[in-house]
Coordinates of C-alpha atoms in Angstrom, one line a residue:
Chain X
D1292 CA -10.4 24.9 59.5
V1293 CA -10.1 21.3 60.6
K1294 CA -6.8 19.6 59.4
V1295 CA -5.3 16.1 58.9
T1296 CA -1.7 16.6 57.6
Q1297 CA 0.3 13.8 55.9
S1298 CA 4.3 14.4 56.1
S1299 CA 4.6 13.6 52.4
R1300 CA 3.2 14.0 49.3
Y1301 CA 5.2 11.6 47.3
L1302 CA 7.7 9.1 48.6
V1303 CA 9.9 6.5 46.3
K1304 CA 11.6 3.7 48.5
R1305 CA 13.5 0.4 47.6
T1306 CA 12.1 -3.0 48.3
G1307 CA 12.9 -4.2 51.6
E1308 CA 13.2 -0.7 53.4
K1309 CA 11.3 0.2 56.5
V1310 CA 8.8 3.0 55.7
F1311 CA 7.4 5.3 57.9
L1312 CA 4.2 7.3 57.1
E1313 CA 3.0 10.1 59.4
C1314 CA -0.3 11.7 60.2
V1315 CA -1.1 14.7 62.4
Q1316 CA -4.8 15.9 63.4
D1317 CA -5.3 19.0 65.1
M1318 CA -9.0 18.6 65.8
D1319 CA -8.3 16.6 69.2
H1320 CA -10.4 13.8 67.4
E1321 CA -10.3 10.2 69.2
N1322 CA -10.2 7.7 66.2
M1323 CA -7.6 8.0 63.4
F1324 CA -7.5 5.3 60.5
W1325 CA -5.3 4.4 57.7
Y1326 CA -6.6 3.7 54.2
R1327 CA -5.0 2.8 50.8
Q1328 CA -6.6 3.8 47.6
D1329 CA -6.0 1.8 44.5
P1330 CA -8.0 2.2 41.2
G1331 CA -11.1 0.4 40.6
L1332 CA -10.9 -0.7 44.3
G1333 CA -11.9 2.2 46.4
L1334 CA -10.5 3.1 49.8
R1335 CA -9.5 0.0 52.0
L1336 CA -9.1 0.1 55.9
I1337 CA -5.6 -0.8 57.0
Y1338 CA -5.6 -0.4 60.7
F1339 CA -7.5 2.2 63.0
S1340 CA -6.9 3.6 66.4
Y1341 CA -9.9 4.6 68.9
D1342 CA -7.4 6.1 71.3
V1343 CA -3.6 6.7 72.2
K1344 CA -2.2 3.0 72.2
M1345 CA -5.1 1.3 71.0
K1346 CA -4.9 -0.2 67.7
E1347 CA -7.0 -2.6 65.4
K1348 CA -6.5 -4.0 62.4
G1349 CA -8.6 -3.2 59.5
D1350 CA -9.5 -5.3 56.4
I1351 CA -6.0 -5.4 54.8
P1352 CA -3.3 -5.3 57.7
E1353 CA -0.9 -7.6 56.2
G1354 CA 2.6 -6.2 55.9
Y1355 CA 1.8 -3.1 58.0
S1356 CA 1.8 -2.0 61.4
V1357 CA 0.9 1.3 63.2
S1358 CA 1.7 3.5 66.2
R1359 CA -0.3 6.0 68.2
E1360 CA 1.8 7.6 70.9
K1361 CA -0.1 10.6 71.2
K1362 CA -3.7 11.4 70.4
E1363 CA -2.6 13.8 67.6
R1364 CA -0.4 11.6 65.7
F1365 CA -0.7 8.1 63.8
S1366 CA 2.0 6.4 62.2
L1367 CA 1.7 3.8 59.4
I1368 CA 4.8 1.5 59.1
L1369 CA 5.5 -0.7 56.5
E1370 CA 7.8 -3.0 57.9
S1371 CA 9.8 -4.4 54.6
A1372 CA 8.0 -2.6 51.6
S1373 CA 7.1 -4.6 48.8
T1374 CA 6.1 -3.4 45.1
N1375 CA 2.5 -4.5 45.9
Q1376 CA 2.5 -2.0 48.5
T1377 CA 3.1 0.7 45.7
S1378 CA -0.1 3.0 46.0
M1379 CA -2.0 6.2 47.6
Y1380 CA -2.2 5.9 51.5
L1381 CA -4.8 8.3 53.0
C1382 CA -4.9 9.2 56.9
A1383 CA -8.1 10.2 58.3
S1384 CA -9.7 11.2 61.7
S1385 CA -13.2 11.3 63.0
L1386 CA -15.0 12.8 66.1
G1387 CA -17.7 11.1 67.3
Q1388 CA -18.9 7.6 66.7
G1389 CA -16.8 5.2 65.0
A1390 CA -15.8 6.0 61.3
E1391 CA -18.7 8.6 60.5
K1392 CA -17.8 11.8 59.2
L1393 CA -14.2 11.2 58.3
F1394 CA -11.8 13.8 57.7
F1395 CA -9.0 12.7 55.4
G1396 CA -5.4 14.2 54.7
S1397 CA -4.2 15.0 51.2
G1398 CA -2.5 11.5 50.7
T1399 CA 0.9 10.3 50.2
Q1400 CA 1.8 8.3 46.9
L1401 CA 4.0 5.8 47.9
S1402 CA 6.3 4.0 45.0
V1403 CA 8.1 0.9 46.3
L1404 CA 10.6 0.0 43.3
Chain T
G827 CA -17.5 -10.5 53.3
E828 CA -19.5 -7.3 53.2
N829 CA -19.2 -5.2 50.0
V830 CA -20.7 -2.3 48.3
E831 CA -21.1 -2.2 44.5
Q832 CA -21.1 1.2 42.8
H833 CA -22.4 2.1 39.5
P834 CA -21.4 3.5 37.0
S835 CA -17.5 3.6 36.9
T836 CA -17.5 6.7 34.6
L837 CA -20.3 9.0 34.0
S838 CA -20.3 12.0 31.6
V839 CA -22.7 14.5 31.4
Q840 CA -23.9 17.9 30.1
E841 CA -23.7 20.8 32.1
G842 CA -26.8 21.5 33.4
D843 CA -28.2 17.9 33.3
S844 CA -28.5 15.7 36.3
A845 CA -26.3 12.9 37.0
V846 CA -27.3 9.7 39.1
I847 CA -24.6 7.5 40.9
K848 CA -26.1 3.9 42.5
C849 CA -24.8 1.9 45.1
T850 CA -25.7 -1.4 46.4
Y851 CA -24.7 -2.9 50.0
S852 CA -24.5 -6.5 51.2
D853 CA -24.6 -6.1 55.2
S854 CA -28.2 -5.5 56.2
A855 CA -26.8 -4.2 59.5
S856 CA -25.4 -1.2 57.9
N857 CA -27.4 1.8 59.0
Y858 CA -24.8 4.7 57.7
F859 CA -24.5 5.7 54.3
P860 CA -21.8 8.8 53.3
W861 CA -20.8 10.0 50.4
Y862 CA -17.3 11.5 49.5
K863 CA -16.2 13.7 46.7
Q864 CA -12.5 13.5 45.7
E865 CA -11.3 16.1 43.2
L866 CA -8.4 15.6 41.0
G867 CA -5.2 15.6 43.1
K868 CA -7.2 16.4 46.4
R869 CA -8.5 14.7 49.4
P870 CA -11.7 12.8 49.6
Q871 CA -14.4 15.1 51.4
L872 CA -17.7 14.2 53.2
I873 CA -20.4 15.9 50.9
I874 CA -23.8 14.2 52.3
D875 CA -24.8 11.3 54.5
I876 CA -27.9 9.6 55.3
R877 CA -29.0 7.1 58.2
S878 CA -31.2 4.2 57.6
N879 CA -34.0 5.7 59.4
V880 CA -34.6 8.5 56.5
G881 CA -35.5 7.5 53.0
E882 CA -33.9 10.6 51.3
K883 CA -31.9 13.8 52.3
K884 CA -31.2 17.0 50.4
D885 CA -28.7 19.5 50.3
Q886 CA -28.9 22.2 47.7
R887 CA -28.3 20.5 44.4
I888 CA -27.4 17.3 46.0
A889 CA -29.9 14.3 47.2
V890 CA -29.3 10.7 48.6
T891 CA -32.0 8.2 48.5
L892 CA -32.3 5.3 50.5
N893 CA -34.1 1.9 49.9
K894 CA -33.6 -0.5 53.1
T895 CA -35.5 -3.3 51.6
A896 CA -33.6 -3.4 48.4
K897 CA -30.2 -2.4 49.9
H898 CA -29.5 0.5 47.5
F899 CA -28.9 3.9 47.9
S900 CA -28.2 6.6 45.4
L901 CA -26.7 10.0 44.7
H902 CA -28.5 12.6 42.8
I903 CA -26.9 15.7 41.4
T904 CA -29.3 18.3 39.6
E905 CA -27.9 21.5 37.4
T906 CA -24.6 19.8 37.1
Q907 CA -21.6 22.3 36.7
P908 CA -18.2 21.4 35.9
E909 CA -16.9 22.0 39.5
D910 CA -19.0 18.8 40.0
S911 CA -16.3 16.9 38.3
A912 CA -14.7 14.4 40.4
V913 CA -14.8 11.1 41.7
Y914 CA -17.6 9.9 43.9
F915 CA -17.4 7.4 46.5
C916 CA -20.3 5.9 48.4
A917 CA -19.9 3.8 51.6
A918 CA -21.5 1.8 54.2
S919 CA -21.1 1.3 57.8
Y920 CA -23.0 1.0 61.1
T921 CA -23.4 3.4 64.1
G922 CA -20.5 3.2 66.0
G923 CA -18.7 1.0 63.8
F924 CA -15.1 1.6 62.6
K925 CA -15.2 -0.2 59.3
T926 CA -16.5 1.4 56.6
I927 CA -16.9 0.0 53.2
F928 CA -16.5 2.1 50.3
G929 CA -17.5 1.7 46.9
A930 CA -14.7 1.6 44.1
G931 CA -15.7 5.1 43.0
T932 CA -17.8 6.9 40.2
R933 CA -15.4 9.2 37.8
L934 CA -17.8 12.1 37.4
F935 CA -17.0 14.5 34.2
V936 CA -19.4 17.3 33.7
K937 CA -18.8 18.9 30.0
A938 CA -19.4 22.6 29.6

């Protein structure tokens, strides 16, 4: 069974902290994505990567960075967490063309206090 | 910028009835339209998708229709069951593109 695993289900951090969200996929997918999910706003793309060490900004990259050192792992970094980054973060991967047929992780609910 | 509007935001139906969720997209270059289902506390999962060279696609009790001219596409669920209760997201992108635009979601309640 295909798997996208996010390291934490719930996370509570303080304003100004550096936060790392980890995502691992075991499907040998080329493409990986980070989305944030907020009520009434759907899913919004933060960053994506189409190959190791390659990364591209999505629609809302401000305040975030990413790292992809290995094909199976894609990390989202909040350099200095702020309260408006409190959200559900979803990692996803896809095998083929672009963002078609996304496989999502279970999500990390991040609260920044 | 590009956006996808989704209606209604909440839908309540009786078990056995049909449910219809409608979406409108703005980017005429979009040619791939997936639908994701997210049950409470779980991950979104792809349930059906359609490309712009097809007007309708069915998979058991679910079907999706696409009107390219009007930039509308819809999800139809027939003979609804309680396990269909979830949030449904429509989305639009184009072949090979990495930026999928999602609708805001429709929370479907199926009453037994």
